[in-house]
mmCIF file of C-alpha atoms in Angstrom:
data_model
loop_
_atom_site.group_PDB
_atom_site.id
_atom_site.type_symbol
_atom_site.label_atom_id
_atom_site.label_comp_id
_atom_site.label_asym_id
_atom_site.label_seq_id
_atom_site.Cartn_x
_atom_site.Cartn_y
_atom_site.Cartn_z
ATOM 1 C CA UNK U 1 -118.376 98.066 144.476
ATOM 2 C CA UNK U 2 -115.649 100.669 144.113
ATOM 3 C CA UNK U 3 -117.741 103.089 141.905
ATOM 4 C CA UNK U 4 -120.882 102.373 143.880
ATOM 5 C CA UNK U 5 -119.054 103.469 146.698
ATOM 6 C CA UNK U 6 -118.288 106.597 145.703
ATOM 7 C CA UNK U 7 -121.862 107.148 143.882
ATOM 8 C CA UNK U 8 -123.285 106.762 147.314
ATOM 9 C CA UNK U 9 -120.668 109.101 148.664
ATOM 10 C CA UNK U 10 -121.047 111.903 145.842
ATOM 11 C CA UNK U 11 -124.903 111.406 146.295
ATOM 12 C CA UNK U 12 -124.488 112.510 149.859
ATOM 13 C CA UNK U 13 -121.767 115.385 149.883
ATOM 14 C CA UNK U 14 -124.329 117.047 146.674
ATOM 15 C CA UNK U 15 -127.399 116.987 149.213
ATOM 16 C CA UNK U 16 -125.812 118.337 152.306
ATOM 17 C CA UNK U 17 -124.085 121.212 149.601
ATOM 18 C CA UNK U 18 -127.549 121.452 147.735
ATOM 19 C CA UNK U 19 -129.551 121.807 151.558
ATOM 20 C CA UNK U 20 -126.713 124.372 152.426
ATOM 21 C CA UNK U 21 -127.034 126.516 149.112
ATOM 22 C CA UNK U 22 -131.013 126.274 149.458
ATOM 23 C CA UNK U 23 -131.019 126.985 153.246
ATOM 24 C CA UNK U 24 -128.950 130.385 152.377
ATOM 25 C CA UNK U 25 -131.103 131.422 149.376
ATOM 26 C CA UNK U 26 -134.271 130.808 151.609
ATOM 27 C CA UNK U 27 -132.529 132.859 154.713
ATOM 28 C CA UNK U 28 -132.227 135.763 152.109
ATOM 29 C CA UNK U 29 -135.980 135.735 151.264
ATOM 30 C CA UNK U 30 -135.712 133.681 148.137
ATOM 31 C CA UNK U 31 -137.193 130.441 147.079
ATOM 32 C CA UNK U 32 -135.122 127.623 146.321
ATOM 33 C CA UNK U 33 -135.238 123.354 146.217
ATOM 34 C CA UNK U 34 -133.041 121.047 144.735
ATOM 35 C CA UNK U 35 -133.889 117.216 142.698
ATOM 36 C CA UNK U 36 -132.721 114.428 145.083
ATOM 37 C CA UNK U 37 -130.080 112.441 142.866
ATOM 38 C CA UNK U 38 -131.629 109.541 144.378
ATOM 39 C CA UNK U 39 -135.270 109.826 143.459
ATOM 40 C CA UNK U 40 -135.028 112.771 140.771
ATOM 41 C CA UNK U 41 -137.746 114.326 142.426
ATOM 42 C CA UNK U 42 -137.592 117.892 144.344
ATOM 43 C CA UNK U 43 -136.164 117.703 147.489
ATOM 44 C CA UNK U 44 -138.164 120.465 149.984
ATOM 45 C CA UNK U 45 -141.273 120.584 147.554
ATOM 46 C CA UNK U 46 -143.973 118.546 146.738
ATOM 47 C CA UNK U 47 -143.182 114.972 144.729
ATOM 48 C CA UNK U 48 -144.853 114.662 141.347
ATOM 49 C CA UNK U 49 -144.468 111.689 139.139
ATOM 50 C CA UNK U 50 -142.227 113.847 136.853
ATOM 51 C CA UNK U 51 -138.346 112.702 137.761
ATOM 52 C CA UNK U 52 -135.421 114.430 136.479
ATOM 53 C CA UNK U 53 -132.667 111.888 136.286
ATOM 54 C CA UNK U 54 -128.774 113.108 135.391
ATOM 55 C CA UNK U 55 -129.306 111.629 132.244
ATOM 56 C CA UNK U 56 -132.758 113.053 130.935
ATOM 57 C CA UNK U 57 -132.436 114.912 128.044
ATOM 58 C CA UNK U 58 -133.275 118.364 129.417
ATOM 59 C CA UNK U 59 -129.612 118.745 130.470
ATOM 60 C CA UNK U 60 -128.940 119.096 126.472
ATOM 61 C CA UNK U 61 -130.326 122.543 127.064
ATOM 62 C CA UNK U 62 -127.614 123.276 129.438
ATOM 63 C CA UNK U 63 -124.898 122.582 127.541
ATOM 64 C CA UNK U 64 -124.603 118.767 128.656
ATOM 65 C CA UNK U 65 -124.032 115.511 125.925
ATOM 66 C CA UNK U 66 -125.322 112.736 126.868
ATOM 67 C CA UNK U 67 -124.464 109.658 125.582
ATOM 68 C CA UNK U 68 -126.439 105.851 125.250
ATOM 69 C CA UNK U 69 -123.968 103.825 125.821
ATOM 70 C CA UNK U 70 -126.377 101.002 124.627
ATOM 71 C CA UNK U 71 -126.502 99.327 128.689
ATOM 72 C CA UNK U 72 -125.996 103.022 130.344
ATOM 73 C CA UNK U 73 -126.334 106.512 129.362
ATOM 74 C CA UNK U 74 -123.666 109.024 130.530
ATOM 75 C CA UNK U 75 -123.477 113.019 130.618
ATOM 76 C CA UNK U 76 -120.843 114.309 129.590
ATOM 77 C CA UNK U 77 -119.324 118.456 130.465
ATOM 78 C CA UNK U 78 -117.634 120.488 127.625
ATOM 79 C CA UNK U 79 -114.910 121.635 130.173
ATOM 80 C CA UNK U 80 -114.964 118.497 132.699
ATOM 81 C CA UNK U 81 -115.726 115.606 130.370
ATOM 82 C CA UNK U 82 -117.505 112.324 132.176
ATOM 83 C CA UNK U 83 -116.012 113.401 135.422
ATOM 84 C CA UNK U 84 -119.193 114.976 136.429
ATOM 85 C CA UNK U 85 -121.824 114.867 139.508
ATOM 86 C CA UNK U 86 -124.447 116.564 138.379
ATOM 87 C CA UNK U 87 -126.654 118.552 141.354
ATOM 88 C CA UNK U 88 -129.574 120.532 140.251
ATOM 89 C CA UNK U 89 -130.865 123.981 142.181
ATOM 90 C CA UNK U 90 -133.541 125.789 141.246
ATOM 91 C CA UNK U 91 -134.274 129.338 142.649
ATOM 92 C CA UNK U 92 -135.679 132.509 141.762
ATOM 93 C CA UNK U 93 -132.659 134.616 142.838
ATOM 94 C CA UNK U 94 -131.252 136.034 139.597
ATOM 95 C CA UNK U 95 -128.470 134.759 137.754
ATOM 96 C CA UNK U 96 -125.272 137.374 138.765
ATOM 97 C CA UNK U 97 -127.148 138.334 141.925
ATOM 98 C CA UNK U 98 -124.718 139.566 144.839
ATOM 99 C CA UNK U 99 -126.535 136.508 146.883
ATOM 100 C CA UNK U 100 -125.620 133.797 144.058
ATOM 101 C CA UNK U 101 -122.115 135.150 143.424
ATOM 102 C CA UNK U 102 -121.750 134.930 147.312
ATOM 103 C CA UNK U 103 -122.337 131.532 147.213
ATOM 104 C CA UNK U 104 -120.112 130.341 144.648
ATOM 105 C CA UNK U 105 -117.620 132.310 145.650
ATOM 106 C CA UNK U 106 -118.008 131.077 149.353
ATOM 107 C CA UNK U 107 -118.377 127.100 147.929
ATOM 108 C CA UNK U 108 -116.251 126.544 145.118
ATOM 109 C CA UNK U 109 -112.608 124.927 145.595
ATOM 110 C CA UNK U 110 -109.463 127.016 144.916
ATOM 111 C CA UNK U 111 -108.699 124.825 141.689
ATOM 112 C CA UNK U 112 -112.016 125.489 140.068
ATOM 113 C CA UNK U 113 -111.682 129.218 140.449
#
C-alpha cells in the first residue's frame, strides 16, 4: 500500500509540473502536451490507441534500461538508477532555447543542479 501510495502521489505532483511546464511553453507561442502516466496517452491532445507506458521500449532511445523483471518491468537512469518517475513533454521549442533553460532553471531542486 506504501509504494502505491506514493505512485499515486508521484503520478499527481508530475501532472500539475507537466500542466505548469506546458502552460508556460504555450504562453510563449509554442506547442507543447505531455503523456498522462496514468493512461500513457497525451494529455491536452487528441487520444489515439497508441500508449506510451514508462516502460515501453522507446525510452531505450533516451538513454533509459529497462529491465523484465519476469512479473514487472522497471526503467532504470544511468545517473539516478531505479529511483526514477519518469514524465514525458513534448514541444517544439528547441532544445537550449532561452524559454527551456528558463524552465529548468526555474523548476529544478537545488540538489539536482
Amino acid at each position: 500500500a506504501e509504494v502505491e501510495q506514493e505512485r499515486d502521489r508521484l503520478t499527481h505532483d508530475s501532472v500539475l509540473h507537466c500542466k505548469e511546464i506546458c502552460g508556460r511553453l504555450k504562453e510563449e507561442g509554442y506547442w507543447a502536451d505531455f503523456i498522462d502516466p496514468s493512461s500513457g496517452t497525451p494529455h491536452f491532445s487528441s487520444h489515439t490507441n497508441h500508449t506510451l507506458f514508462e516502460t515501453d521500449e522507446s525510452y531505450r532511445m533516451l538513454g533509459f534500461t529497462i529491465e523484465d523483471l519476469g512479473c514487472c518491468k522497471v526503467i532504470s537512469h544511468a545517473k539516478y538508477g531505479r529511483h526514477v518517475f519518469v514524465a514525458t513533454i513534448v514541444t517544439n521549442a528547441a532544445e537550449g532555447s532561452d524559454v527551456l533553460d528558463n524552465i529548468v532553471q526555474d523548476l529544478s531542486p537545488d540538489w539536482l543542479m
